[in-house]
Amino acid sequence: MSAGGLVLDGLSHAFAGLAVVREVSLSVKPGEILCLLGPSGCGKTTVLRIAAGLETPQRGRVLIDGREVVGPDILVPTEARNIGLMFQDFALFPHLKAIDNVAFGLAGLPSAQRRAAAREALERVGMAGAADSYPHTLSGGEQQRVALARAMASKPSVMLLDEPFSGLDARLRDRIRADTASLLKDDGTTTLMVTHDPEEAMLMADRIALMNDGRVLQEGAPIDLYRHPNSPFCASFLGETNLLEGFIKSGHAETALGAFAADGLAEGTPVEVHVRPEGLGLGTAETADAVPAVVIDARGLGPFARVRLRLGNGGPEVTVRIADFDLPRPGSRVTLTVDPAMVFVFPLQDR
Ligand code: ATP
């Protein structure tokens, strides 16, 4: 296991004068899985490529296990960084058997030792039986496992993964994600993984760094980002939200769903209020704080159902998530209660 992990310090990079990475600083602690999450084009892959040595940043430093590999006076090449790499198109060599693909990453060891280490890596990903198969005879998921074995075989201290599961179908993806996370954890491998999929980041990461427009906007444990987003972007990127608008009155955001505490915002400030669908409770009790609504439609999705409602008399539309049984009929009158922990208030931003 490594001491020091991966440190990215003040990275900035532009392509043809267009800034795509702006002052990105991140530390991935030894043995930690950090997911760099963000929409397409926000600069995540460029950050990963800089860490890998496939791109040279215009500013900033990279340290691996306390050793500077990128800095004003130093540039250590990819192969001398002690990293494992796995990209979206995991590109196995088509003319090499699975075992030779894995052994390829172990240059420097005597041949017998190389094959033994490659076989062990294939065993760990459940692919020992396919050691002598060529890539084109393997399914996408099997090829992905071989690529993972190749990336892990040399026991790198830092693993860099770029959307490694995006080519796989949903069921296979779930299993391979879980297997990959537990292999990385077992080895204590420091991991930086790029994904645009919040669910994948929530499943795999110890910590998430959320990026947009070249910058890291928020960093923390997945559940903290979900429950305490620091911006409208973070609130809506991490999960579905209902968006309402309102104003600050007596320290509270007044909306069609009620008034919510909003410390530090001046009287009269226009605000946008994000409410997670699971923060709304559906019932019929007409208590003082319950908000009347009319059901627009209800759709069962298996594990839960999504109900669309119109608030009050011609008020805004909201979506609620409930258990998938006994769904309310369109047109029926219901009431909503709100869990304030699932309500996030921000000053209204120009859109
Ligand atoms: P995606 O999830 O779509 O891969 P990303 O967040 O990983 O997106 P990057 O691949 O880092 O984003 O790209 C950031 C921006 O930099 C994009 O606008 C992209 O077009 C641009 N870009 C990336 N590589 C180059 C390059 N070699 N030359 C010019 N522009 C580039």
XYZ file of C-alpha atoms and ligand atoms in Angstrom:
382
model
C 0.000 0.000 0.000
C 1.147 3.502 -0.763
C 1.996 6.272 1.664
C 0.930 9.656 0.456
C -1.657 8.775 -2.198
C -2.277 11.105 -5.125
C -2.092 14.879 -4.851
C -3.166 17.285 -7.593
C -2.068 20.784 -6.722
C -3.372 23.854 -8.571
C -3.722 22.213 -11.994
C -4.709 24.479 -14.884
C -4.839 23.596 -18.548
C -6.148 25.123 -21.769
C -6.527 23.781 -25.297
C -5.948 26.406 -27.999
C -6.413 29.152 -25.424
C -9.646 27.689 -24.078
C -9.359 26.913 -20.339
C -10.713 23.431 -19.591
C -9.098 22.802 -16.178
C -9.011 25.715 -13.729
C -7.053 25.592 -10.491
C -7.960 22.007 -9.634
C -6.526 20.815 -6.318
C -7.446 17.387 -4.961
C -5.950 14.801 -2.645
C -6.795 11.136 -2.904
C -5.731 9.545 0.367
C -3.918 6.203 0.328
C -6.425 3.412 -0.284
C -9.264 5.820 -1.006
C -11.557 5.783 -4.056
C -12.249 9.335 -5.189
C -14.707 9.869 -8.032
C -14.343 12.914 -10.203
C -17.950 13.501 -11.226
C -19.367 16.012 -13.663
C -21.182 16.570 -16.949
C -19.665 15.848 -20.336
C -16.965 18.330 -21.300
C -16.329 19.703 -17.785
C -12.642 18.700 -17.870
C -12.620 15.457 -15.836
C -10.775 13.375 -18.411
C -8.183 16.079 -18.889
C -7.477 16.032 -15.128
C -7.102 12.243 -15.242
C -4.849 12.403 -18.315
C -2.642 14.935 -16.521
C -2.356 12.583 -13.530
C -1.489 9.761 -15.949
C 1.164 11.761 -17.797
C -0.752 11.713 -21.088
C -1.217 15.481 -20.972
C 1.163 18.084 -19.539
C -0.585 20.830 -17.589
C 0.247 24.471 -18.149
C 0.275 25.027 -14.373
C 0.308 22.939 -11.226
C 1.898 19.870 -9.705
C 1.102 16.170 -9.344
C 2.504 14.041 -6.527
C 2.274 10.260 -6.294
C 3.183 8.748 -2.939
C 4.855 11.999 -1.973
C 7.041 12.083 -5.123
C 6.571 14.984 -7.530
C 5.865 13.583 -11.005
C 4.685 16.841 -12.583
C 5.925 20.277 -11.610
C 7.632 23.348 -12.977
C 10.941 21.476 -13.253
C 9.905 17.853 -13.556
C 7.924 15.566 -15.829
C 8.052 11.853 -15.038
C 6.793 9.736 -17.970
C 3.649 7.602 -17.601
C 5.522 4.284 -17.367
C 7.656 5.514 -14.462
C 4.715 6.729 -12.311
C 3.667 3.378 -10.779
C 0.069 3.824 -11.939
C -2.570 1.523 -13.396
C -4.734 2.881 -16.192
C -8.107 1.838 -17.440
C -10.134 3.782 -19.966
C -13.599 3.583 -21.452
C -12.489 1.593 -24.499
C -10.212 -0.637 -22.392
C -8.369 -1.613 -25.644
C -6.918 -5.069 -25.180
C -4.338 -6.068 -27.797
C -6.362 -8.174 -30.265
C -3.415 -10.382 -31.283
C -2.561 -11.363 -27.687
C -4.304 -13.985 -25.541
C -5.897 -12.727 -22.295
C -2.934 -13.884 -20.217
C -0.436 -12.168 -22.537
C -2.472 -8.967 -22.424
C -2.185 -9.025 -18.635
C 1.489 -10.031 -18.670
C 2.213 -7.110 -20.996
C 1.793 -4.739 -18.058
C 4.432 -6.652 -16.072
C 7.499 -5.923 -18.145
C 10.658 -6.108 -16.078
C 9.817 -9.392 -14.333
C 11.373 -12.710 -15.419
C 9.071 -14.535 -17.848
C 7.903 -17.321 -15.449
C 7.130 -14.832 -12.707
C 5.289 -12.636 -15.183
C 2.988 -15.461 -16.261
C 2.358 -16.487 -12.647
C 1.450 -12.912 -11.674
C -0.753 -12.554 -14.777
C -2.538 -15.819 -13.963
C -3.105 -14.687 -10.381
C -4.531 -11.341 -11.598
C -6.909 -13.192 -13.958
C -7.981 -15.454 -11.107
C -8.811 -12.455 -8.946
C -11.210 -11.088 -11.562
C -12.741 -14.536 -12.158
C -11.185 -14.954 -15.620
C -8.558 -17.680 -15.061
C -10.538 -20.010 -17.350
C -10.141 -17.589 -20.259
C -6.365 -17.165 -19.972
C -5.748 -18.607 -23.450
C -8.671 -16.858 -25.164
C -8.231 -14.002 -27.618
C -10.148 -10.779 -26.828
C -12.588 -11.085 -29.772
C -13.863 -14.392 -28.346
C -14.769 -12.744 -25.017
C -17.920 -10.767 -24.162
C -17.696 -7.058 -23.337
C -17.879 -7.777 -19.612
C -15.191 -10.468 -19.845
C -12.891 -8.162 -21.801
C -13.477 -5.514 -19.176
C -12.410 -7.936 -16.450
C -9.235 -8.811 -18.350
C -8.492 -5.097 -18.731
C -8.984 -4.660 -14.987
C -6.622 -7.590 -14.319
C -4.053 -5.954 -16.623
C -4.355 -2.609 -14.835
C -4.096 -4.226 -11.377
C -1.487 -6.914 -12.084
C 1.523 -4.765 -11.316
C -0.104 -3.681 -8.023
C 0.195 0.005 -8.863
C -0.035 2.397 -5.961
C -2.434 4.635 -7.889
C -5.208 3.490 -10.233
C -6.706 5.904 -12.762
C -10.064 4.863 -14.229
C -11.963 6.785 -16.898
C -15.620 5.763 -17.303
C -14.513 2.126 -17.148
C -18.020 0.655 -17.030
C -19.852 2.755 -19.597
C -19.687 0.147 -22.367
C -21.435 -2.521 -20.284
C -25.136 -3.294 -20.035
C -26.894 -2.283 -16.820
C -26.939 -5.620 -14.934
C -23.388 -6.574 -15.781
C -22.275 -3.061 -14.910
C -23.688 -3.273 -11.381
C -21.795 -6.506 -10.675
C -18.518 -5.387 -12.198
C -18.676 -2.046 -10.371
C -19.095 -3.824 -7.046
C -16.349 -6.386 -7.815
C -13.953 -3.662 -8.955
C -14.549 -1.561 -5.851
C -13.886 -4.523 -3.557
C -10.696 -5.546 -5.446
C -9.363 -1.990 -5.229
C -10.241 -1.843 -1.537
C -8.635 -5.244 -0.826
C -5.381 -4.055 -2.399
C -5.543 -0.657 -0.689
C -5.144 0.959 -4.105
C -5.448 4.740 -4.226
C -7.997 5.339 -6.986
C -9.116 8.325 -9.021
C -12.114 7.453 -11.161
C -13.840 9.691 -13.684
C -17.560 9.318 -14.279
C -20.497 11.419 -15.454
C -22.941 9.098 -13.665
C -23.909 10.245 -10.146
C -25.251 6.800 -9.248
C -21.930 5.203 -10.174
C -20.059 7.775 -8.096
C -22.394 7.231 -5.121
C -21.896 3.453 -5.389
C -18.124 3.394 -5.753
C -16.660 6.460 -4.094
C -15.400 7.100 -0.595
C -15.438 10.727 -1.649
C -16.774 12.597 -4.661
C -15.313 15.735 -6.220
C -17.996 17.410 -8.315
C -16.687 19.363 -11.304
C -18.238 21.816 -13.680
C -16.672 24.105 -16.237
C -13.108 23.127 -15.317
C -13.475 23.658 -11.559
C -14.140 21.474 -8.541
C -17.319 22.888 -7.003
C -17.747 20.581 -4.011
C -15.926 17.688 -2.426
C -17.039 15.259 0.244
C -18.581 11.914 1.161
C -21.333 10.959 -1.334
C -24.085 11.286 1.249
C -22.851 14.732 2.308
C -22.995 16.021 -1.258
C -26.470 14.545 -1.643
C -27.782 15.941 1.641
C -25.810 19.188 1.826
C -25.252 20.479 -1.710
C -23.516 23.860 -1.768
C -25.027 25.030 -5.065
C -28.090 24.496 -7.261
C -25.797 22.676 -9.703
C -24.709 20.178 -7.046
C -28.268 19.722 -5.729
C -29.640 18.833 -9.144
C -26.599 16.908 -10.469
C -26.530 14.471 -7.539
C -30.233 13.598 -7.811
C -33.650 14.688 -8.919
C -35.076 17.852 -7.305
C -38.304 19.828 -7.460
C -37.516 23.445 -8.223
C -39.602 26.217 -6.670
C -39.025 29.931 -6.561
C -39.744 32.340 -3.722
C -38.491 35.239 -1.602
C -36.873 35.604 1.788
C -39.282 36.811 4.432
C -38.272 36.977 8.117
C -35.296 34.647 7.587
C -37.331 32.058 5.690
C -37.758 31.165 2.026
C -41.457 31.470 1.307
C -42.636 29.044 -1.383
C -45.759 27.233 -2.550
C -44.626 24.311 -0.333
C -44.302 26.452 2.790
C -41.570 28.483 4.495
C -38.067 27.050 5.019
C -35.223 28.340 7.179
C -32.684 30.269 5.104
C -29.948 31.700 7.295
C -27.771 34.489 6.003
C -30.002 35.695 3.164
C -31.312 39.274 3.222
C -35.009 40.108 3.421
C -36.574 40.147 -0.046
C -33.805 38.081 -1.751
C -35.253 36.028 -4.622
C -34.397 32.354 -4.059
C -34.565 29.008 -5.792
C -35.586 26.161 -3.544
C -34.728 22.551 -4.415
C -36.714 19.756 -2.782
C -35.823 16.081 -3.250
C -38.830 13.934 -4.282
C -38.277 11.624 -1.306
C -38.493 14.669 0.991
C -42.197 14.978 0.211
C -44.729 12.805 2.021
C -48.081 12.066 0.401
C -51.218 11.765 2.565
C -54.743 13.007 3.056
C -54.560 14.566 6.550
C -55.410 18.272 6.425
C -53.062 19.390 9.199
C -51.911 23.006 9.511
C -48.582 22.443 7.754
C -49.843 20.011 5.082
C -50.018 21.493 1.578
C -53.066 20.640 -0.564
C -52.350 19.222 -4.031
C -54.088 17.436 -6.911
C -52.640 14.297 -8.508
C -51.725 14.712 -12.182
C -50.526 11.136 -12.696
C -48.828 8.262 -10.890
C -46.447 5.792 -12.471
C -45.150 2.618 -10.821
C -41.474 1.958 -11.584
C -40.996 -1.283 -9.605
C -39.038 -0.382 -6.484
C -40.939 2.900 -6.152
C -43.558 5.037 -7.879
C -43.346 8.573 -9.148
C -46.391 10.786 -8.587
C -46.770 14.170 -10.272
C -48.930 16.713 -8.482
C -50.121 20.279 -8.894
C -49.869 22.327 -5.705
C -52.845 24.327 -4.393
C -54.992 26.089 -6.933
C -52.988 26.141 -10.153
C -49.663 26.232 -8.269
C -46.394 24.715 -9.500
C -45.972 21.037 -10.346
C -43.934 18.743 -8.073
C -42.890 15.105 -8.161
C -43.058 12.782 -5.163
C -41.487 9.361 -4.777
C -43.545 6.765 -2.884
C -43.676 2.972 -2.452
C -45.054 1.284 -5.561
C -48.494 0.119 -4.374
C -51.928 1.636 -3.930
C -51.178 4.506 -6.295
C -53.398 7.624 -6.083
C -55.747 8.241 -9.003
C -55.266 11.232 -11.312
C -57.507 14.095 -10.171
C -57.637 12.959 -6.528
C -57.041 15.539 -3.799
C -54.161 14.830 -1.447
C -51.894 16.698 0.956
C -48.117 16.949 1.113
C -45.774 17.183 4.073
C -42.184 18.286 3.661
C -38.995 17.004 5.325
C -36.957 20.232 5.752
C -33.710 18.186 5.645
C -34.430 17.529 1.964
C -34.962 21.218 1.141
C -32.070 23.342 -0.166
C -32.349 27.125 -0.497
C -30.053 29.190 -2.779
C -30.130 32.779 -3.990
C -31.761 32.789 -7.423
C -29.056 32.616 -10.105
C -29.166 33.995 -13.581
C -29.828 31.147 -15.954
P -16.508 13.586 -21.274
O -17.228 12.995 -20.106
O -17.416 13.944 -22.422
O -15.290 12.830 -21.697
P -14.876 15.433 -19.732
O -15.506 16.107 -18.588
O -14.019 14.259 -19.445
O -15.978 15.045 -20.795
P -12.632 16.504 -21.179
O -12.508 15.285 -22.048
O -11.599 16.733 -20.159
O -14.057 16.559 -20.490
O -12.706 17.760 -22.140
C -12.868 19.099 -21.661
C -12.914 20.026 -22.841
O -11.637 20.054 -23.489
C -13.915 19.650 -23.909
O -14.513 20.820 -24.389
C -13.083 18.985 -24.970
O -13.650 19.149 -26.238
C -11.752 19.741 -24.856
N -10.600 18.888 -25.210
C -10.228 17.746 -24.631
N -9.093 17.250 -25.170
C -8.746 18.127 -26.151
C -7.651 18.185 -27.083
N -6.704 17.238 -27.105
N -7.626 19.227 -27.929
C -8.562 20.202 -27.897
N -9.610 20.208 -27.042
C -9.710 19.187 -26.185
